[in-house]
């Protein structure tokens, strides 16, 4: 090969890591024959693709692609040949593979064996759950008699997709409910859980989970609120008591044991549940979904909630996107049951393979400018979305810095003034708070979101800068020492984010806390929780804290599962590979009341031209199994 060592390889190929080089070198020695340059780079691309979030490498996509270019060297990287040459190389690679090499070739895809096995397992489990079970006449009668207590205010002539989602889930081992923020996913699923309890002939054990601590907390809060509403509507308190109000993270649910790098729950020791609800499924990667399904009893019901337009998982996979279809219809059997239970009429389609899903289509929160911007962004309407934003841009002085509108655009060249005045002002409420609960409320009122960790507009320099600005503006000469803001130290009111999982303290990467004194005035790290529908606060001594960082600014990736009253999104000054419509949509939809964007028009247009694509064979694997079952 032309690369004498890993350093030389990384110098010539942008984005390649040393582990990629060494793996391919190891496999080269184990192949049953000589390897030419093209096969070597095919294996390298297979390693690289997994780190890009793909389940596999689509060989057809590689044709005449130049990968691993340096931005300032257009002829750098490696240029893959035409499809016929690639297909010949793939056939040759297949003949050279030995059992010791963890690589699988399927159709025109190359997998790392681990992801191939996970994809196969997911396809098998989900395909087995896609066949509707018979709903008894007695169950239908119980449901129709109690349906009005589950859904009030049903006089609209429009299709009520929340009712459709609940009715469509009855008798299904697998249910998928998708929708953007404000479409009422947890409102709907709480009624679904109640409906499943009504329909069941025996008591049901329900468990709830989400990928992160914040997402689990939000799910718990939403379920508790929806239960209170159902109680007021006349739903039995005894029935509602069977719906839990505490959701666990996926790691906690499965009983991850770091000392043994193993899970407590798996196929031989399944979860003790009859119904499992999983929220924020777009964040669940292929490996975690395989482990979750492995631990699920075969007879249990699985309910998946998520927003398919959000960012996909950090690690490889796009499970939610693979198992959903935007414009699918319903089978005649499904449409009949939906009409019987909910009086809603839905389209019947000849191809109804995806009728286990329901898309919630009406946002009850984002009817204004935030919702308009979000929809234009996910549709990649760069020109229209920028025009809409421009209507909300001030021109000079205080106008540019004011937050008088639901949506505000700050001129890109004004970002430093905006940061020092407006952004810092938003965080003052934390330090004016008189109680821990008020401090957390102030923290939830605003967050600055960015795309990257490094660079002038990255998380790390921004957190340092905001901390210094707060100290300059809020510290006073006569202030008690315990109230001073001390950059790079712990101080009262400092927001922190955990950056490493720590099972001893049960704190996990992404958990957000607040530094606050206890009853004796000792600084502690406090973390918000939820029990019995009420907020709780857990303290951890500073000496026991895992690694943390300030969280005045955070990456958009870290915000999934979170919401804030006012969100400010600051984009890089230059084009960046991380920018995408999905990233912007995720950041924008974290805002509950107000949104501020600071970006240049060129970077905005660039971001909306880079839709995320993830390669996977999961949809095909499921289809193959469904055909076999027929």
Coordinates of C-alpha atoms in Angstrom, one line a residue:
X1 CA 0.0 0.0 0.0
X2 CA 1.0 3.6 -0.4
X3 CA 0.7 4.3 3.3
X4 CA 3.8 3.2 5.2
X5 CA 2.1 3.6 8.6
X6 CA -1.0 5.0 10.3
X7 CA 0.4 8.5 10.6
X8 CA 1.0 8.6 6.8
X9 CA -2.5 7.3 6.2
X10 CA -4.1 9.9 8.4
X11 CA -2.1 12.6 6.8
X12 CA -3.3 11.6 3.3
X13 CA -6.9 10.7 4.2
X14 CA -9.0 13.2 6.2
X15 CA -11.3 11.7 8.8
X16 CA -9.5 8.4 9.0
X17 CA -8.4 7.3 12.5
X18 CA -5.5 5.1 13.6
X19 CA -7.9 2.3 14.6
X20 CA -9.2 2.1 11.0
X21 CA -5.7 1.7 9.6
X22 CA -4.6 -1.0 12.1
X23 CA -7.8 -3.0 11.7
X24 CA -7.5 -3.1 7.9
X25 CA -3.8 -4.0 8.2
X26 CA -4.7 -6.9 10.6
X27 CA -7.5 -8.2 8.2
X28 CA -5.1 -7.9 5.3
X29 CA -2.9 -10.5 6.9
X30 CA -5.8 -12.8 7.5
X31 CA -7.3 -12.7 4.0
X32 CA -7.0 -15.8 1.9
X33 CA -5.0 -14.1 -0.8
X34 CA -3.3 -10.9 -1.9
X35 CA -5.2 -7.6 -1.5
X36 CA -5.1 -4.8 -4.1
X37 CA -5.4 -1.1 -3.4
X38 CA -9.2 -1.0 -4.1
X39 CA -10.0 -3.9 -1.7
X40 CA -7.9 -2.3 1.0
X41 CA -9.8 1.0 0.7
X42 CA -13.1 -0.9 0.6
X43 CA -12.3 -2.3 4.0
X44 CA -11.1 1.0 5.2
X45 CA -14.4 2.6 4.1
X46 CA -16.3 -0.1 6.0
X47 CA -14.5 0.8 9.3
X48 CA -15.0 4.6 8.6
X49 CA -18.7 4.2 7.7
X50 CA -19.6 2.7 11.1
X51 CA -18.1 5.8 12.8
X52 CA -20.3 8.0 10.5
X53 CA -23.4 6.3 11.9
X54 CA -24.0 3.8 9.1
X55 CA -25.0 0.2 9.8
X56 CA -23.2 -0.8 6.6
X57 CA -21.3 0.5 3.6
X58 CA -23.4 0.9 0.5
X59 CA -21.0 -0.1 -2.2
X60 CA -23.1 1.4 -5.0
X61 CA -22.9 4.8 -3.2
X62 CA -19.1 4.6 -3.3
X63 CA -19.0 4.6 -7.1
X64 CA -16.9 7.5 -8.4
X65 CA -17.0 9.1 -5.0
X66 CA -13.9 10.9 -3.7
X67 CA -13.7 10.3 0.1
X68 CA -11.5 11.7 2.8
X69 CA -10.6 14.9 1.0
X70 CA -8.8 17.7 2.8
X71 CA -10.9 20.9 2.5
X72 CA -8.0 22.8 1.0
X73 CA -6.9 20.0 -1.3
X74 CA -9.7 19.1 -3.8
X75 CA -7.6 16.3 -5.4
X76 CA -6.7 14.7 -2.0
X77 CA -8.4 11.6 -0.5
X78 CA -9.2 8.5 -2.5
X79 CA -11.3 8.3 -5.7
X80 CA -13.4 5.1 -5.9
X81 CA -14.0 3.7 -9.5
X82 CA -17.1 3.0 -11.5
X83 CA -19.8 0.5 -10.4
X84 CA -18.6 -2.5 -12.6
X85 CA -15.1 -2.2 -11.2
X86 CA -16.5 -1.9 -7.6
X87 CA -18.7 -4.9 -8.1
X88 CA -15.8 -7.0 -9.3
X89 CA -13.7 -5.9 -6.3
X90 CA -16.6 -6.8 -3.9
X91 CA -16.9 -10.3 -5.4
X92 CA -13.1 -10.8 -5.0
X93 CA -13.3 -9.6 -1.4
X94 CA -16.1 -12.0 -0.7
X95 CA -13.9 -14.9 -2.0
X96 CA -11.0 -13.8 0.2
X97 CA -12.8 -13.4 3.5
X98 CA -12.0 -16.0 6.2
X99 CA -14.0 -16.8 9.4
X100 CA -11.5 -14.8 11.5
X101 CA -12.4 -11.5 9.8
X102 CA -15.5 -9.9 11.3
X103 CA -16.8 -8.6 8.0
X104 CA -20.1 -9.7 6.3
X105 CA -21.0 -9.0 2.6
X106 CA -24.8 -9.0 1.9
X107 CA -26.1 -7.9 -1.5
X108 CA -24.1 -4.8 -2.3
X109 CA -23.4 -3.9 1.3
X110 CA -20.4 -4.5 3.6
X111 CA -21.0 -4.8 7.3
X112 CA -18.9 -5.1 10.4
X113 CA -20.1 -8.5 11.7
X114 CA -21.4 -7.0 15.0
X115 CA -23.7 -4.6 13.3
X116 CA -24.9 -7.3 10.8
X117 CA -25.9 -9.5 13.7
X118 CA -27.6 -6.7 15.5
X119 CA -29.6 -5.8 12.3
X120 CA -30.6 -9.4 11.8
X121 CA -31.8 -9.7 15.4
X122 CA -33.8 -6.5 15.3
X123 CA -35.4 -7.5 12.0
X124 CA -36.4 -10.9 13.4
X125 CA -37.9 -9.4 16.6
X126 CA -39.8 -6.6 15.0
X127 CA -41.1 -8.7 12.1
X128 CA -42.5 -11.2 14.6
X129 CA -44.4 -8.3 16.3
X130 CA -45.9 -6.9 13.2
X131 CA -48.9 -9.3 12.9
X132 CA -52.1 -8.0 14.6
X133 CA -53.7 -10.3 17.2
X134 CA -57.4 -10.8 17.4
X135 CA -59.3 -8.3 19.6
X136 CA -62.1 -10.0 21.4
X137 CA -65.7 -8.7 21.2
X138 CA -65.7 -8.2 25.0
X139 CA -62.6 -6.0 24.8
X140 CA -64.1 -3.9 22.0
X141 CA -67.3 -3.4 24.1
X142 CA -65.3 -2.3 27.1
X143 CA -63.3 0.1 25.0
X144 CA -66.2 1.6 23.2
X145 CA -68.1 2.2 26.4
X146 CA -65.1 4.0 28.1
X147 CA -63.8 5.7 25.0
X148 CA -65.5 9.1 25.7
X149 CA -63.8 9.3 29.1
X150 CA -60.4 8.8 27.4
X151 CA -61.0 11.5 24.8
X152 CA -63.1 14.6 25.4
X153 CA -63.7 17.5 23.0
X154 CA -64.0 15.2 20.0
X155 CA -66.4 17.4 18.0
X156 CA -63.9 18.5 15.3
X157 CA -64.5 17.4 11.7
X158 CA -60.8 16.8 11.2
X159 CA -59.3 13.4 11.7
X160 CA -58.1 13.0 15.3
X161 CA -54.8 11.2 14.8
X162 CA -54.4 10.9 18.6
X163 CA -57.5 8.7 18.7
X164 CA -56.4 6.9 15.6
X165 CA -53.1 6.1 17.2
X166 CA -54.7 4.6 20.3
X167 CA -57.3 2.6 18.4
X168 CA -54.7 1.3 15.9
X169 CA -52.6 0.0 18.7
X170 CA -55.2 -2.3 20.3
X171 CA -54.3 -5.9 19.6
X172 CA -50.8 -5.1 18.2
X173 CA -47.6 -6.5 19.7
X174 CA -45.8 -3.5 18.1
X175 CA -47.0 0.1 17.9
X176 CA -45.0 3.1 16.6
X177 CA -46.3 6.6 17.2
X178 CA -44.4 9.5 15.6
X179 CA -44.8 13.2 15.8
X180 CA -43.0 16.5 16.3
X181 CA -43.0 18.6 19.4
X182 CA -46.4 19.6 20.5
X183 CA -48.3 16.9 18.6
X184 CA -49.2 15.2 21.9
X185 CA -47.2 12.0 21.9
X186 CA -47.3 11.5 25.6
X187 CA -50.9 12.7 25.9
X188 CA -51.7 10.0 23.3
X189 CA -49.6 7.3 24.8
X190 CA -51.1 7.8 28.3
X191 CA -54.5 7.2 26.9
X192 CA -53.1 4.2 25.0
X193 CA -51.8 2.7 28.2
X194 CA -55.2 3.2 29.8
X195 CA -56.9 1.6 26.8
X196 CA -54.6 -1.4 26.9
X197 CA -55.5 -1.9 30.5
X198 CA -59.2 -1.7 29.8
X199 CA -58.9 -4.2 26.9
X200 CA -56.8 -6.7 28.9
X201 CA -58.4 -9.6 30.6
X202 CA -55.5 -9.7 33.2
X203 CA -53.5 -7.1 35.1
X204 CA -50.6 -5.7 33.0
X205 CA -47.1 -4.8 34.1
X206 CA -46.0 -1.6 32.4
X207 CA -42.5 -0.3 32.2
X208 CA -41.3 3.0 30.7
X209 CA -37.9 4.0 29.4
X210 CA -36.0 6.7 27.4
X211 CA -32.4 6.9 26.2
X212 CA -31.2 9.7 28.6
X213 CA -31.9 10.8 32.1
X214 CA -33.5 14.1 31.0
X215 CA -35.7 12.3 28.4
X216 CA -36.8 9.8 31.1
X217 CA -37.6 12.7 33.5
X218 CA -39.6 14.5 30.9
X219 CA -41.6 11.4 30.1
X220 CA -42.3 10.8 33.8
X221 CA -43.5 14.4 34.2
X222 CA -45.7 14.2 31.1
X223 CA -47.3 10.8 32.1
X224 CA -48.0 12.1 35.6
X225 CA -49.7 15.2 34.1
X226 CA -51.8 13.2 31.6
X227 CA -52.9 10.8 34.4
X228 CA -54.2 13.7 36.4
X229 CA -56.1 15.0 33.4
X230 CA -57.6 11.5 32.8
X231 CA -58.7 11.3 36.5
X232 CA -60.6 14.6 36.1
X233 CA -62.3 13.2 33.0
X234 CA -63.6 10.3 34.9
X235 CA -61.2 7.5 34.3
X236 CA -60.9 5.1 37.2
X237 CA -58.2 5.9 39.8
X238 CA -57.6 2.2 40.2
X239 CA -57.0 1.8 36.5
X240 CA -54.7 4.8 36.4
X241 CA -52.7 3.5 39.4
X242 CA -51.5 0.7 37.1
X243 CA -49.7 3.2 34.9
X244 CA -46.3 4.0 36.4
X245 CA -45.1 7.6 36.7
X246 CA -41.4 6.7 36.8
X247 CA -39.4 6.1 33.6
X248 CA -35.9 4.7 33.6
X249 CA -33.0 5.2 31.2
X250 CA -32.3 2.3 28.9
X251 CA -29.1 1.4 30.8
X252 CA -31.0 1.4 34.1
X253 CA -33.9 -0.5 32.7
X254 CA -31.6 -3.3 31.3
X255 CA -29.5 -3.3 34.5
X256 CA -26.2 -2.5 33.0
X257 CA -23.3 -3.8 35.3
X258 CA -20.1 -1.9 34.5
X259 CA -18.0 -4.3 36.6
X260 CA -18.9 -7.2 34.3
X261 CA -19.7 -5.1 31.2
X262 CA -23.0 -7.0 31.1
X263 CA -26.7 -6.5 31.3
X264 CA -28.9 -8.0 34.0
X265 CA -31.8 -8.5 31.5
X266 CA -31.5 -10.4 28.3
X267 CA -33.2 -13.3 26.5
X268 CA -32.5 -15.8 29.3
X269 CA -33.6 -13.3 31.9
X270 CA -36.2 -11.1 30.3
X271 CA -37.8 -7.9 31.6
X272 CA -40.7 -8.5 34.0
X273 CA -43.2 -6.5 31.9
X274 CA -46.3 -7.0 29.7
X275 CA -46.1 -3.5 28.1
X276 CA -42.9 -1.6 27.4
X277 CA -43.0 2.1 26.4
X278 CA -39.9 3.6 24.8
X279 CA -39.7 7.3 24.2
X280 CA -37.3 9.3 22.0
X281 CA -36.6 6.3 19.8
X282 CA -34.8 8.4 17.3
X283 CA -31.9 8.5 19.8
X284 CA -31.7 4.7 20.1
X285 CA -28.8 3.2 18.1
X286 CA -28.8 -0.3 16.4
X287 CA -26.8 -2.0 19.2
X288 CA -29.0 -0.7 22.0
X289 CA -32.2 -1.6 20.2
X290 CA -30.9 -5.1 19.6
X291 CA -30.2 -5.4 23.4
X292 CA -33.5 -4.0 24.3
X293 CA -35.5 -6.4 22.1
X294 CA -33.4 -9.3 23.3
X295 CA -34.6 -8.6 26.8
X296 CA -38.2 -8.2 25.9
X297 CA -40.6 -11.1 26.6
X298 CA -42.0 -12.5 23.4
X299 CA -45.6 -12.0 24.5
X300 CA -45.2 -8.4 25.6
X301 CA -46.4 -5.3 23.8
X302 CA -43.8 -2.8 22.5
X303 CA -44.7 0.9 22.1
X304 CA -42.2 3.2 20.4
X305 CA -42.5 7.0 20.5
X306 CA -40.3 9.4 18.6
X307 CA -39.8 12.2 16.1
X308 CA -38.4 10.8 12.9
X309 CA -37.3 14.3 11.8
X310 CA -34.9 14.7 14.7
X311 CA -31.2 13.9 14.7
X312 CA -30.5 10.1 14.5
X313 CA -28.6 8.3 17.2
X314 CA -25.0 9.3 18.0
X315 CA -23.8 5.7 17.3
X316 CA -24.6 3.6 14.2
X317 CA -28.2 3.2 13.1
X318 CA -31.4 4.9 12.2
X319 CA -33.9 2.4 13.6
X320 CA -36.9 4.7 13.8
X321 CA -36.5 5.9 10.3
X322 CA -36.1 2.3 9.1
X323 CA -39.4 1.2 10.5
X324 CA -41.6 4.1 9.6
X325 CA -43.0 5.5 6.3
X326 CA -44.5 9.0 6.0
X327 CA -47.5 8.3 3.8
X328 CA -48.6 4.8 4.6
X329 CA -52.2 3.8 4.7
X330 CA -54.0 1.2 6.8
X331 CA -55.2 -2.3 6.1
X332 CA -58.9 -2.9 5.8
X333 CA -58.8 -4.8 9.1
X334 CA -57.0 -1.9 10.9
X335 CA -59.3 0.7 9.4
X336 CA -62.4 -1.2 10.5
X337 CA -61.2 -1.5 14.1
X338 CA -60.2 2.2 14.2
X339 CA -63.6 3.2 13.0
X340 CA -65.3 0.9 15.5
X341 CA -63.4 2.2 18.5
X342 CA -62.9 5.9 17.7
X343 CA -65.3 6.7 14.9
X344 CA -62.3 8.0 12.9
X345 CA -62.0 7.2 9.1
X346 CA -58.5 6.5 7.8
X347 CA -57.3 5.7 4.3
X348 CA -57.1 2.1 3.3
X349 CA -54.1 1.1 1.2
X350 CA -53.1 -2.0 -0.7
X351 CA -49.6 -1.8 0.6
X352 CA -50.2 -1.5 4.4
X353 CA -47.1 -3.1 5.7
X354 CA -46.4 -0.1 7.9
X355 CA -49.9 0.2 9.4
X356 CA -48.5 -0.5 12.9
X357 CA -47.5 3.2 12.9
X358 CA -49.4 6.4 13.3
X359 CA -48.1 9.8 12.5
X360 CA -49.5 12.6 14.7
X361 CA -49.9 15.5 12.3
X362 CA -51.2 18.5 14.3
X363 CA -48.9 20.5 16.6
X364 CA -50.8 22.0 19.5
X365 CA -47.8 24.0 20.5
X366 CA -46.0 25.2 17.4
X367 CA -48.7 27.0 15.5
X368 CA -46.7 30.2 15.2
X369 CA -43.3 31.3 13.8
X370 CA -41.3 28.6 15.6
X371 CA -43.4 25.9 14.0
X372 CA -43.2 27.5 10.6
X373 CA -39.4 27.8 10.7
X374 CA -39.1 24.2 11.9
X375 CA -41.3 22.8 9.1
X376 CA -39.4 24.8 6.4
X377 CA -36.1 23.6 7.8
X378 CA -37.0 19.9 7.8
X379 CA -38.3 20.4 4.2
X380 CA -34.9 21.9 3.3
X381 CA -36.6 25.1 2.2
X382 CA -33.5 27.3 2.7
X383 CA -34.7 30.4 0.8
X384 CA -38.2 30.4 2.3
X385 CA -37.0 29.8 5.9
X386 CA -34.3 32.5 5.7
X387 CA -36.9 35.0 4.3
X388 CA -39.2 34.2 7.3
X389 CA -36.3 34.6 9.7
X390 CA -35.3 37.9 8.1
X391 CA -38.8 39.3 8.9
X392 CA -37.8 38.9 12.6
X393 CA -34.3 40.6 12.3
X394 CA -33.6 44.0 13.9
X395 CA -31.4 46.4 12.1
X396 CA -29.3 48.2 14.7
X397 CA -28.7 48.9 18.3
X398 CA -31.2 47.6 20.8
X399 CA -33.6 46.3 18.1
X400 CA -31.0 43.7 17.1
X401 CA -30.6 42.6 20.7
X402 CA -34.2 42.7 21.9
X403 CA -36.3 39.5 22.3
X404 CA -39.7 41.0 21.4
X405 CA -40.8 38.3 19.1
X406 CA -41.4 34.6 19.2
X407 CA -38.6 34.2 16.7
X408 CA -35.6 36.6 16.5
X409 CA -32.7 36.6 14.0
X410 CA -29.5 38.2 15.2
X411 CA -27.1 39.4 12.5
X412 CA -24.0 37.1 12.3
X413 CA -21.6 40.0 12.7
X414 CA -23.4 41.1 15.9
X415 CA -22.9 37.8 17.7
X416 CA -20.3 39.0 20.3
X417 CA -22.3 42.0 21.4
X418 CA -25.4 39.7 21.5
X419 CA -23.5 37.2 23.6
X420 CA -22.2 39.7 26.1
X421 CA -25.5 41.5 26.6
X422 CA -28.5 39.4 25.7
X423 CA -27.2 35.9 26.4
X424 CA -25.5 36.7 29.7
X425 CA -28.7 38.6 30.8
X426 CA -30.7 35.4 30.3
X427 CA -28.6 33.6 32.9
X428 CA -28.8 36.2 35.6
X429 CA -32.0 34.6 36.9
X430 CA -30.1 31.6 38.2
X431 CA -28.0 33.8 40.4
X432 CA -31.0 35.9 41.6
X433 CA -32.9 32.7 42.6
X434 CA -33.6 32.3 46.3
X435 CA -34.1 28.6 46.3
X436 CA -32.8 25.5 44.5
X437 CA -36.2 24.9 42.8
X438 CA -36.1 28.5 41.5
X439 CA -32.6 28.0 40.3
X440 CA -33.6 25.0 38.3
X441 CA -36.6 26.9 36.9
X442 CA -34.3 29.7 35.8
X443 CA -31.9 27.2 34.2
X444 CA -34.7 25.6 32.3
X445 CA -35.9 29.1 31.0
X446 CA -33.0 29.5 28.6
X447 CA -30.2 27.6 26.9
X448 CA -27.6 28.5 24.3
X449 CA -27.2 25.7 21.7
X450 CA -24.3 25.3 19.3
X451 CA -23.3 22.8 16.6
X452 CA -19.7 22.0 17.7
X453 CA -17.5 21.6 20.8
X454 CA -14.4 23.4 19.5
X455 CA -13.8 26.5 17.5
X456 CA -14.7 30.1 18.5
X457 CA -18.4 29.2 18.6
X458 CA -18.0 25.8 20.2
X459 CA -19.2 24.7 23.6
X460 CA -15.8 24.8 25.3
X461 CA -14.7 28.4 24.5
X462 CA -18.3 29.7 24.9
X463 CA -18.8 28.3 28.3
X464 CA -15.5 29.9 29.4
X465 CA -16.5 33.2 27.9
X466 CA -20.0 33.3 29.3
X467 CA -18.6 32.4 32.8
X468 CA -16.1 35.2 32.6
X469 CA -18.7 37.7 31.4
X470 CA -21.1 36.7 34.2
X471 CA -18.3 37.2 36.7
X472 CA -17.5 40.6 35.3
X473 CA -21.1 41.8 35.2
X474 CA -22.5 40.3 38.4
X475 CA -19.6 40.2 40.9
X476 CA -19.5 43.2 43.2
X477 CA -16.9 44.5 45.7
X478 CA -19.2 44.2 48.7
X479 CA -20.6 40.8 47.7
X480 CA -20.2 37.9 50.2
X481 CA -17.5 35.4 49.0
X482 CA -20.0 32.5 48.8
X483 CA -22.0 34.4 46.2
X484 CA -19.1 35.3 43.9
X485 CA -18.9 33.7 40.4
X486 CA -15.5 32.1 40.2
X487 CA -14.6 31.0 36.7
X488 CA -13.2 27.5 36.4
X489 CA -14.2 26.7 40.0
X490 CA -17.4 25.6 41.7
X491 CA -19.8 28.3 42.9
X492 CA -23.4 28.8 43.8
X493 CA -25.6 28.7 40.7
X494 CA -23.1 27.1 38.3
X495 CA -24.9 24.8 35.9
X496 CA -23.0 21.6 35.1
X497 CA -23.3 18.6 32.7
X498 CA -21.9 15.2 33.5
X499 CA -19.5 14.1 30.7
X500 CA -18.9 10.4 31.8
X501 CA -21.1 7.6 33.0
X502 CA -20.6 6.9 36.7
X503 CA -22.6 4.0 38.1
X504 CA -21.5 4.5 41.7
X505 CA -23.4 7.9 41.8
X506 CA -25.9 6.8 39.1
X507 CA -25.0 9.9 37.1
X508 CA -24.7 9.6 33.3
X509 CA -23.3 11.4 30.4
X510 CA -25.6 14.3 29.6
X511 CA -27.2 14.7 33.1
X512 CA -27.5 18.3 34.0
X513 CA -27.2 19.7 37.6
X514 CA -26.8 22.8 39.5
X515 CA -24.2 23.7 42.1
X516 CA -26.0 25.0 45.2
X517 CA -25.4 25.1 49.0
X518 CA -27.1 22.6 51.3
X519 CA -28.6 23.5 54.7
X520 CA -25.2 23.9 56.2
X521 CA -24.0 26.2 53.4
X522 CA -21.8 23.5 51.8
X523 CA -21.7 23.5 48.1
X524 CA -23.2 20.4 46.6
X525 CA -24.1 19.2 43.1
X526 CA -27.9 18.9 42.8
X527 CA -29.8 16.9 40.1
X528 CA -33.5 17.2 39.4
X529 CA -35.7 14.1 39.4
X530 CA -39.3 13.0 39.5
X531 CA -41.2 10.8 42.0
X532 CA -44.9 10.2 42.3
X533 CA -45.5 13.1 39.9
X534 CA -43.5 15.5 42.0
X535 CA -40.1 17.1 41.4
X536 CA -37.3 15.9 43.6
X537 CA -33.7 17.0 44.0
X538 CA -30.8 14.6 44.7
X539 CA -27.5 15.9 46.1
X540 CA -24.0 14.6 45.3
X541 CA -21.0 15.8 47.1
X542 CA -18.4 17.6 44.9
X543 CA -15.8 15.1 45.9
X544 CA -17.9 12.2 44.4
X545 CA -18.8 14.0 41.2
X546 CA -17.7 12.3 37.9
X547 CA -16.2 14.6 35.3
X548 CA -18.4 17.6 34.6
X549 CA -18.3 20.8 32.5
X550 CA -20.2 24.1 32.6
X551 CA -23.5 24.0 30.6
X552 CA -24.3 27.6 29.7
X553 CA -23.8 26.4 26.1
X554 CA -24.4 22.9 25.0
X555 CA -24.3 21.0 21.7
X556 CA -27.6 20.5 19.9
X557 CA -26.9 16.7 20.0
X558 CA -26.9 16.8 23.8
X559 CA -30.3 18.5 23.9
X560 CA -32.4 15.7 22.6
X561 CA -35.1 14.9 25.1
X562 CA -34.9 18.4 26.6
X563 CA -37.0 21.5 26.3
X564 CA -36.4 25.2 27.3
X565 CA -38.6 28.2 27.4
X566 CA -36.2 30.2 25.2
X567 CA -33.6 28.7 23.0
X568 CA -30.8 30.5 21.2
X569 CA -29.0 28.7 18.4
X570 CA -25.6 30.0 17.4
X571 CA -24.2 28.5 14.2
X572 CA -20.5 28.4 13.1
X573 CA -19.1 31.3 11.1
X574 CA -18.0 28.9 8.4
X575 CA -19.6 25.8 6.7
X576 CA -19.2 22.7 8.8
X577 CA -19.8 19.0 8.1
X578 CA -22.0 18.6 11.3
X579 CA -24.6 21.1 10.0
X580 CA -27.7 19.6 8.6
X581 CA -31.5 20.2 8.5
X582 CA -31.9 17.5 11.2
X583 CA -29.5 19.3 13.5
X584 CA -31.2 22.7 13.0
X585 CA -34.7 21.1 13.4
X586 CA -33.7 19.5 16.6
X587 CA -32.3 22.7 18.0
X588 CA -35.2 24.8 16.9
X589 CA -37.8 22.4 18.4
X590 CA -36.2 22.5 21.8
X591 CA -37.8 26.0 22.2
X592 CA -41.2 26.1 24.0
X593 CA -41.9 29.8 23.7
X594 CA -39.1 31.8 22.1
X595 CA -36.4 31.1 19.6
X596 CA -33.3 33.2 18.7
X597 CA -31.0 32.3 15.8
X598 CA -27.6 33.8 15.1
X599 CA -26.2 32.7 11.7
X600 CA -25.1 34.0 8.3
X601 CA -27.3 33.4 5.2
X602 CA -24.5 31.4 3.5
X603 CA -24.0 29.0 6.5
X604 CA -27.8 28.6 6.8
X605 CA -28.2 27.6 3.2
X606 CA -25.2 25.2 3.5
X607 CA -26.8 23.6 6.5
X608 CA -30.1 23.0 4.7
X609 CA -28.3 21.4 1.8
X610 CA -26.8 18.6 3.9
X611 CA -29.5 16.1 4.8
X612 CA -28.3 13.2 6.9
X613 CA -28.3 9.9 5.1
X614 CA -27.7 6.6 7.1
X615 CA -27.0 3.4 5.3
X616 CA -28.9 0.3 6.6
X617 CA -30.4 -2.9 5.4
X618 CA -32.9 -3.1 8.3
X619 CA -36.0 -2.2 6.3
X620 CA -35.1 -4.9 3.7
X621 CA -34.4 -7.5 6.3
X622 CA -37.9 -6.9 7.9
X623 CA -39.6 -7.1 4.5
X624 CA -37.8 -10.4 3.8
X625 CA -39.1 -11.8 7.0
X626 CA -42.6 -10.6 6.5
X627 CA -42.7 -12.2 3.1
X628 CA -41.4 -15.5 4.6
X629 CA -44.2 -15.3 7.3
X630 CA -46.8 -15.1 4.5

